[in-house]
Coordinates of C-alpha atoms and ligand atoms in Angstrom, one line a residue:
M967 CA 21.7 25.4 -11.3
N968 CA 20.9 25.3 -7.2
T969 CA 17.5 25.2 -6.7
Q970 CA 18.1 27.2 -3.4
T971 CA 18.2 30.3 -5.5
L972 CA 14.7 29.6 -7.4
P973 CA 11.8 30.9 -5.7
L974 CA 10.2 27.3 -4.4
A975 CA 7.2 26.9 -2.4
R976 CA 7.5 26.2 1.4
R977 CA 6.3 23.0 0.9
A978 CA 8.8 22.0 -1.5
D979 CA 10.8 21.2 2.1
Q980 CA 8.3 18.8 2.8
L981 CA 8.3 16.7 -1.0
V982 CA 10.1 14.1 0.5
G983 CA 9.9 11.7 -1.8
S984 CA 9.9 7.7 -1.5
I985 CA 12.8 5.6 -0.8
I986 CA 10.3 2.4 -1.8
D987 CA 9.8 3.9 -5.1
S988 CA 13.5 4.8 -5.5
S989 CA 14.3 1.1 -5.0
T990 CA 13.0 0.9 -8.4
S991 CA 15.4 2.7 -10.4
L992 CA 18.2 1.8 -8.2
L993 CA 17.1 -2.0 -9.0
A994 CA 16.9 -1.3 -12.8
Q995 CA 20.6 0.3 -12.5
Q996 CA 22.3 -3.4 -11.2
K997 CA 23.9 -5.6 -13.4
H998 CA 23.9 -8.2 -11.4
D999 CA 21.1 -11.0 -10.6
I1000 CA 19.2 -9.6 -7.4
V1001 CA 16.1 -11.4 -5.8
R1002 CA 13.3 -8.9 -5.4
F1003 CA 11.5 -8.8 -2.1
A1004 CA 11.8 -5.0 -2.3
M1005 CA 9.2 -3.6 -4.0
G1006 CA 5.2 -4.4 -3.8
A1007 CA 4.5 -5.6 -6.9
P1008 CA 2.2 -8.4 -7.6
A1009 CA 4.3 -11.0 -9.3
N1010 CA 4.8 -10.4 -13.7
E1011 CA 3.5 -14.1 -14.1
A1012 CA 0.5 -12.9 -11.9
V1013 CA -0.7 -10.2 -14.4
P1014 CA -3.2 -11.6 -17.2
T1015 CA -0.7 -10.1 -20.2
D1016 CA -2.0 -12.2 -22.6
V1017 CA -5.7 -11.1 -21.6
F1018 CA -4.9 -7.4 -21.6
R1019 CA -3.2 -7.9 -24.9
E1020 CA -6.2 -9.2 -26.5
I1021 CA -8.4 -6.6 -25.3
A1022 CA -6.9 -4.0 -26.2
G1023 CA -6.1 -5.4 -29.8
S1024 CA -10.5 -5.8 -29.6
I1025 CA -12.0 -2.9 -27.8
F1026 CA -10.2 0.4 -28.9
D1027 CA -12.4 3.0 -30.8
S1028 CA -12.0 6.5 -31.4
E1029 CA -13.2 7.4 -28.1
S1030 CA -10.9 5.4 -26.6
F1031 CA -7.9 7.9 -26.6
T1032 CA -10.1 10.9 -26.1
Y1033 CA -10.0 12.9 -23.1
G1034 CA -12.7 11.0 -20.9
A1035 CA -14.9 12.2 -17.7
S1036 CA -13.0 13.3 -14.8
E1037 CA -15.0 10.4 -12.5
G1038 CA -14.1 8.1 -15.0
E1039 CA -15.5 5.9 -17.9
P1040 CA -18.9 5.2 -17.5
R1041 CA -18.0 1.6 -19.0
L1042 CA -15.5 1.2 -16.2
L1043 CA -17.8 2.8 -13.1
N1044 CA -20.7 0.4 -14.2
Q1045 CA -18.7 -2.8 -14.5
L1046 CA -17.2 -1.6 -11.1
V1047 CA -20.1 -0.9 -9.4
D1048 CA -21.6 -4.4 -10.6
Y1049 CA -18.3 -6.3 -9.3
L1050 CA -18.6 -4.3 -6.1
A1051 CA -22.1 -5.4 -5.6
T1052 CA -20.9 -8.9 -5.3
T1053 CA -17.8 -8.2 -2.5
A1054 CA -18.1 -7.1 1.2
E1055 CA -18.0 -3.7 0.1
P1056 CA -21.2 -2.9 -2.3
T1057 CA -20.8 0.5 -3.4
P1058 CA -23.0 2.6 -5.5
A1059 CA -21.6 5.1 -8.4
E1060 CA -22.3 8.3 -6.8
R1061 CA -19.6 7.0 -4.1
I1062 CA -17.2 6.5 -6.6
T1063 CA -14.5 8.4 -8.6
I1064 CA -12.4 6.8 -10.6
T1065 CA -8.4 7.6 -9.9
A1066 CA -5.1 7.3 -10.9
G1067 CA -3.9 4.5 -8.7
G1068 CA -4.2 4.3 -5.0
M1069 CA -1.6 7.0 -4.9
Q1070 CA -3.8 10.1 -6.1
G1071 CA -6.7 8.7 -4.1
L1072 CA -4.5 9.4 -0.9
D1073 CA -3.6 13.2 -2.8
L1074 CA -7.1 13.8 -3.1
A1075 CA -7.8 13.3 0.3
C1076 CA -5.2 14.8 1.9
K1077 CA -5.7 17.8 -0.8
I1078 CA -9.1 18.0 0.5
F1079 CA -8.9 17.6 4.1
V1080 CA -5.0 18.5 5.2
D1081 CA -4.3 22.4 5.6
P1082 CA -0.6 23.1 6.4
G1083 CA 0.2 22.1 10.3
D1084 CA -2.8 20.1 10.7
L1085 CA -1.7 16.9 12.6
V1086 CA -2.1 13.4 10.9
A1087 CA -2.2 10.5 12.6
I1088 CA -0.4 7.6 10.7
E1089 CA 0.9 4.1 11.9
S1090 CA 4.0 3.0 12.8
P1091 CA 5.5 1.4 10.7
T1092 CA 3.5 3.2 7.9
Y1093 CA 3.1 3.1 3.6
T1094 CA 5.8 6.3 3.8
N1095 CA 4.4 7.2 0.2
G1096 CA 1.4 7.7 2.1
S1097 CA 2.7 9.5 5.2
A1098 CA 4.8 11.7 2.3
T1099 CA 1.7 12.7 0.6
A1100 CA 0.2 14.2 3.9
L1101 CA 3.6 15.9 4.2
S1102 CA 3.3 17.4 1.1
Y1103 CA 0.4 19.0 2.3
G1104 CA 2.0 20.6 4.7
A1105 CA 0.6 17.8 7.8
E1106 CA 2.3 17.5 11.1
L1107 CA 2.7 13.5 11.4
L1108 CA 1.3 12.0 14.6
E1109 CA 3.0 8.1 14.6
V1110 CA 1.0 5.6 16.6
P1111 CA 2.8 2.5 17.6
M1112 CA 1.3 -0.8 16.3
D1113 CA 0.8 -4.5 17.6
E1114 CA -0.5 -7.9 16.0
D1115 CA -3.8 -6.2 15.7
G1116 CA -2.7 -3.5 14.0
M1117 CA -2.8 0.4 15.2
V1118 CA -2.9 0.7 18.9
V1119 CA -5.8 2.7 18.7
E1120 CA -6.1 2.9 22.6
A1121 CA -2.8 4.8 22.5
L1122 CA -4.2 7.6 20.1
P1123 CA -6.4 9.5 23.0
D1124 CA -3.2 10.0 25.3
L1125 CA -1.0 10.9 21.9
V1126 CA -3.4 13.6 20.7
N1127 CA -3.6 15.1 24.4
E1128 CA 0.0 15.3 24.4
A1129 CA -0.1 16.7 20.8
G1130 CA -2.5 19.2 22.1
R1131 CA -4.9 19.3 19.5
T1132 CA -7.0 16.6 17.6
P1133 CA -6.0 14.9 14.0
K1134 CA -7.9 16.2 11.2
A1135 CA -7.1 12.8 9.6
I1136 CA -6.1 9.5 10.6
Y1137 CA -4.5 7.3 7.9
V1138 CA -4.8 3.8 7.8
I1139 CA -4.5 0.5 6.1
P1140 CA -6.9 -1.9 7.9
N1141 CA -6.3 -5.3 5.8
F1142 CA -2.5 -7.0 5.8
Q1143 CA -0.9 -3.7 6.3
N1144 CA 1.9 -2.3 4.4
P1145 CA 4.3 -3.2 5.8
S1146 CA 3.5 -4.8 8.9
G1147 CA 1.3 -7.3 7.1
T1148 CA -1.3 -7.2 10.5
T1149 CA -4.8 -6.4 10.4
L1150 CA -6.8 -3.8 12.4
S1151 CA -8.9 -5.8 14.8
V1152 CA -12.8 -5.2 14.5
A1153 CA -12.7 -3.8 17.9
R1154 CA -10.2 -1.2 17.3
R1155 CA -12.1 -0.2 13.9
K1156 CA -15.0 0.5 16.2
R1157 CA -13.2 2.3 18.7
L1158 CA -11.3 4.5 15.5
L1159 CA -14.6 5.2 14.2
E1160 CA -15.8 6.9 17.9
L1161 CA -12.5 8.9 17.9
A1162 CA -13.0 10.1 14.4
H1163 CA -16.4 11.1 15.0
E1164 CA -15.5 12.6 18.5
W1165 CA -12.7 14.5 16.8
N1166 CA -14.2 15.0 13.6
S1167 CA -11.2 13.5 12.1
V1168 CA -11.7 11.8 8.2
I1169 CA -10.2 8.2 8.4
I1170 CA -8.6 7.9 5.1
D1171 CA -9.0 4.4 4.5
D1172 CA -6.5 2.7 2.5
D1173 CA -7.1 -0.6 1.3
P1174 CA -5.2 -2.0 -1.6
Y1175 CA -5.0 -5.6 -0.3
G1176 CA -8.5 -6.9 1.4
L1177 CA -9.4 -8.4 -1.7
L1178 CA -6.1 -10.7 -1.3
R1179 CA -7.3 -12.7 2.0
F1180 CA -5.7 -16.1 1.8
A1181 CA -6.3 -17.5 5.2
G1182 CA -8.2 -16.6 8.2
E1183 CA -11.7 -14.9 8.7
D1184 CA -12.7 -11.9 6.5
V1185 CA -13.3 -8.8 9.0
G1186 CA -15.3 -7.0 6.4
G1187 CA -14.2 -3.3 6.1
F1188 CA -14.9 0.2 7.9
H1189 CA -17.9 0.3 6.0
S1190 CA -19.6 -2.7 7.0
I1191 CA -19.4 -1.0 10.8
S1192 CA -20.5 2.0 10.0
P1193 CA -22.7 2.1 6.7
E1194 CA -22.3 5.3 4.7
D1195 CA -20.3 6.9 7.3
P1196 CA -19.5 10.6 6.0
L1197 CA -15.8 10.5 7.8
L1198 CA -14.6 7.5 5.8
F1199 CA -12.6 8.7 2.8
S1200 CA -11.9 4.7 1.1
V1201 CA -9.1 4.7 -0.9
R1202 CA -8.8 1.3 -3.7
T1203 CA -6.8 0.2 -6.5
F1204 CA -6.5 -2.3 -8.9
S1205 CA -2.5 -2.0 -8.6
K1206 CA -2.2 -5.2 -6.4
I1207 CA -5.3 -7.0 -8.0
L1208 CA -4.8 -6.7 -11.6
A1209 CA -1.5 -4.6 -12.6
P1210 CA 0.2 -1.5 -11.0
G1211 CA 1.7 0.0 -14.2
L1212 CA -2.2 0.2 -15.3
R1213 CA -2.5 3.3 -12.9
V1214 CA -6.1 3.0 -12.5
G1215 CA -7.8 2.6 -8.7
W1216 CA -11.2 4.7 -7.3
V1217 CA -12.0 6.0 -4.2
N1218 CA -15.2 5.5 -2.2
T1219 CA -16.4 8.4 -0.8
D1220 CA -19.5 10.2 0.6
P1221 CA -21.6 11.2 -2.4
S1222 CA -21.7 14.8 -1.1
L1223 CA -18.2 15.1 -1.3
R1224 CA -18.1 13.8 -4.6
P1225 CA -18.1 17.1 -6.4
L1226 CA -15.3 18.5 -4.2
V1227 CA -13.0 15.2 -5.3
I1228 CA -14.1 15.7 -9.2
S1229 CA -12.5 19.3 -9.1
A1230 CA -9.7 18.2 -7.0
K1231 CA -9.0 15.7 -9.5
Q1232 CA -9.9 18.2 -12.4
A1233 CA -6.9 20.2 -11.1
M1234 CA -4.2 17.7 -11.2
D1235 CA -4.8 15.2 -14.2
T1236 CA -8.2 16.4 -15.9
C1237 CA -9.1 12.5 -16.4
T1238 CA -7.1 9.1 -15.6
N1239 CA -5.8 7.0 -18.5
V1240 CA -8.4 6.5 -21.1
P1241 CA -7.7 3.3 -23.0
N1242 CA -6.3 1.5 -19.3
Q1243 CA -9.8 2.5 -17.9
H1244 CA -11.1 0.3 -20.9
I1245 CA -8.9 -2.6 -20.4
V1246 CA -9.9 -3.2 -16.8
A1247 CA -13.7 -2.6 -17.6
E1248 CA -13.7 -5.4 -20.5
F1249 CA -11.7 -7.5 -18.0
I1250 CA -14.0 -7.1 -15.5
R1251 CA -17.0 -7.3 -17.8
R1252 CA -15.6 -11.1 -19.3
G1253 CA -16.4 -12.0 -15.8
G1254 CA -12.7 -13.1 -15.3
L1255 CA -11.7 -11.1 -12.0
D1256 CA -13.0 -13.5 -9.2
E1257 CA -11.3 -16.3 -10.7
H1258 CA -8.2 -14.3 -11.2
L1259 CA -8.0 -13.3 -7.7
T1260 CA -8.7 -17.0 -6.5
G1261 CA -5.9 -17.7 -8.6
L1262 CA -3.8 -14.9 -7.0
R1263 CA -4.9 -16.1 -3.6
T1264 CA -3.5 -19.6 -3.9
E1265 CA -0.3 -18.5 -5.2
Y1266 CA 0.0 -16.0 -2.5
L1267 CA -0.4 -18.4 0.5
K1268 CA 2.1 -20.8 -1.2
R1269 CA 4.6 -17.7 -1.6
K1270 CA 4.2 -16.5 1.7
Q1271 CA 4.5 -19.9 3.6
A1272 CA 7.5 -20.5 1.2
M1273 CA 9.1 -17.6 2.5
Q1274 CA 8.6 -18.5 6.1
A1275 CA 9.7 -21.7 5.5
S1276 CA 13.0 -20.5 3.9
L1277 CA 13.3 -18.1 6.7
D1278 CA 13.3 -20.9 9.3
R1279 CA 15.5 -23.0 7.4
H1280 CA 18.2 -19.9 7.2
L1281 CA 17.8 -17.7 10.0
G1282 CA 16.0 -19.8 12.3
D1283 CA 15.9 -17.6 15.9
R1284 CA 17.9 -15.0 14.2
I1285 CA 14.3 -13.5 13.3
R1286 CA 11.1 -13.0 14.3
S1287 CA 8.3 -12.6 11.5
T1288 CA 4.6 -11.4 11.2
D1289 CA 2.0 -13.8 9.7
P1290 CA -0.4 -12.0 7.7
E1291 CA -3.5 -13.7 6.3
G1292 CA -3.6 -11.9 3.1
G1293 CA -1.3 -9.1 0.9
F1294 CA 2.4 -9.2 0.0
F1295 CA 4.5 -8.4 3.0
L1296 CA 6.2 -10.1 6.1
W1297 CA 7.7 -7.9 8.5
V1298 CA 11.0 -9.4 9.8
T1299 CA 12.3 -7.9 13.1
L1300 CA 15.9 -9.0 13.9
Q1301 CA 16.7 -10.9 16.8
G1302 CA 19.3 -11.5 19.6
E1303 CA 22.7 -10.4 18.5
D1304 CA 21.6 -10.0 15.1
A1305 CA 19.6 -6.8 16.3
Q1306 CA 22.9 -4.8 16.4
I1307 CA 22.8 -4.8 12.4
S1308 CA 21.4 -2.2 10.9
A1309 CA 18.8 -2.7 8.5
Q1310 CA 19.9 0.0 6.1
S1311 CA 23.7 -1.1 6.1
L1312 CA 22.3 -4.8 5.5
F1313 CA 20.5 -3.0 2.6
E1314 CA 23.9 -2.6 0.8
T1315 CA 25.3 -5.7 1.8
G1316 CA 22.1 -8.0 0.6
L1317 CA 22.3 -5.9 -2.6
A1318 CA 25.8 -7.0 -3.4
E1319 CA 24.7 -10.3 -2.4
G1320 CA 21.8 -10.3 -4.8
V1321 CA 18.9 -9.9 -2.3
A1322 CA 16.9 -6.3 -2.1
F1323 CA 14.5 -5.6 0.6
I1324 CA 13.2 -2.4 2.1
P1325 CA 14.8 -1.3 5.3
G1326 CA 12.7 -0.8 8.1
P1327 CA 13.5 2.7 8.5
A1328 CA 12.3 4.1 5.1
L1329 CA 9.1 2.9 6.2
S1330 CA 9.1 5.4 9.1
P1331 CA 8.8 9.2 8.6
S1332 CA 11.0 9.6 11.7
G1333 CA 13.5 6.4 10.6
K1334 CA 12.6 4.2 13.4
F1335 CA 12.8 0.1 13.3
D1336 CA 16.7 0.0 12.1
D1337 CA 16.3 -3.4 13.3
A1338 CA 13.6 -4.6 10.6
L1339 CA 13.1 -5.2 6.9
R1340 CA 9.6 -5.3 4.9
L1341 CA 9.9 -8.6 2.6
C1342 CA 7.5 -8.7 -0.3
F1343 CA 6.8 -12.8 -0.8
A1344 CA 4.1 -11.8 -4.0
S1345 CA 6.6 -10.9 -6.6
S1346 CA 9.2 -14.1 -6.3
S1347 CA 8.6 -17.8 -7.0
P1348 CA 9.0 -20.1 -4.4
E1349 CA 12.4 -21.1 -5.7
R1350 CA 13.6 -17.6 -6.2
I1351 CA 12.3 -17.0 -2.6
E1352 CA 14.8 -19.9 -1.4
E1353 CA 17.4 -18.4 -3.1
G1354 CA 16.8 -14.7 -1.6
V1355 CA 16.7 -15.7 1.6
Q1356 CA 20.0 -17.9 1.5
R1357 CA 21.3 -14.7 0.2
L1358 CA 19.9 -12.5 2.9
A1359 CA 21.4 -14.9 5.5
N1360 CA 24.9 -14.7 4.1
A1361 CA 24.5 -10.7 3.9
M1362 CA 23.5 -10.9 8.0
D1363 CA 26.3 -13.3 8.6
K1364 CA 28.6 -10.3 6.7
E1365 CA 27.5 -7.6 8.8
L1366 CA 27.4 -9.4 12.0
A1367 CA 30.8 -10.1 11.8
A1368 CA 31.4 -6.7 10.8
V1369 CA 29.8 -5.1 13.6
Q1370 CA 31.2 -7.8 15.9
G1371 CA 35.0 -6.7 14.4
A1372 CA 33.9 -3.2 14.8
R1373 CA 33.9 -3.6 18.9
Ligands
PLP620 C1 -0.7 0.9 1.2 C2 -0.7 1.0 0.1 N1 -1.4 2.1 -0.4 C3 -1.6 2.4 -1.7 C4 -0.3 2.1 -2.6 C5 -0.3 2.9 -3.8 O1 -1.5 2.2 -4.9 P1 -1.4 2.6 -6.4 O2 0.2 2.0 -6.7 O3 -2.2 2.4 -6.7 O4 -1.0 4.0 -6.5 C6 0.2 1.2 -2.2 C7 1.3 0.7 -3.2 O5 2.1 0.0 -2.7 C8 0.1 0.7 -0.6 O6 0.9 -0.4 -0.3

């Protein structure tokens, strides 16, 4: 049946889906060996599977499989509050709602703040699952350029003037941004807060990677600049620091907003997966999270450096890459004559050669950056990274020859 004959809602046109997520299904269908730089997933070996298995075998009781409280399991809320008290972002319970991962946090933010036709400012490039969430509520997107210090906040007032209206929400990924790896400077964070107050815009502060800083100086979060700012809607997740398949995250909002967040969540899924919340709570209770994070930081730094060294070895001046101080991603821009290669076309050739990445246009709602690639260094060992970059270089050779031959 053709969906055009069905009485679809108008918003169906703006359910654009996710090329990032679709790449998981595409890769699952491949039969040959592929080095995976595409998904922003922690390394399989970085997930404490044995501990989870042991916890799962010991802590579940008859209460673990019933409906839970929409705001989150008290056991997890308590552990999370205690854990966050030891970090740069102490957060009291009245600000926290447990969510089904970061994506549900983004959905809740947009559901509560975005009406059809509202302007939502986003970074360019951005995590397009986030911009897709805004689109699903009818947002019109305002793409703001980025440089090595994150979103070019200074450009925002002019862009807003041109748009003729102020943004309802500003979506930023302040630390080790997905996909660019850049960190928003403190001066820009301050300016963004000022603008948000001038315009009464909510800042959707999406920070899944903040606890994964492996180099440089910690710059703190928006909350350390403006504690208890009601315009901050902060989205957090255990996906990158524990495991994405758990689907457990949280939002940190003004306490006055929490009843609305809970009502919005109740209209979506009643409560977050209860057994998984218990697993996370018990993992934190045992005191293992800090040590786990320390191990991740050491390993991810090693992998980032391995990827940079492999890129240097196999591609040298043919590419330029960002140098993130944490997180998962390098943003690679093709240089010189290689800039003629289309990243989207390179994706196909790369797949055939046995390497997967996300092409730039998949990280831009308007399809920019066809000369750029997002490479995730977190999921692969240094040996596999070397192999994958070698394959990428082979794919680039083929693409370049094809482009030049076509002229
Ligand atoms: C910037 C950003 N926000 C949100 C998410 C989604 O997190 P989750 O998997 O917890 O839904 C991701 C995952 O890649 C991300 O990179």
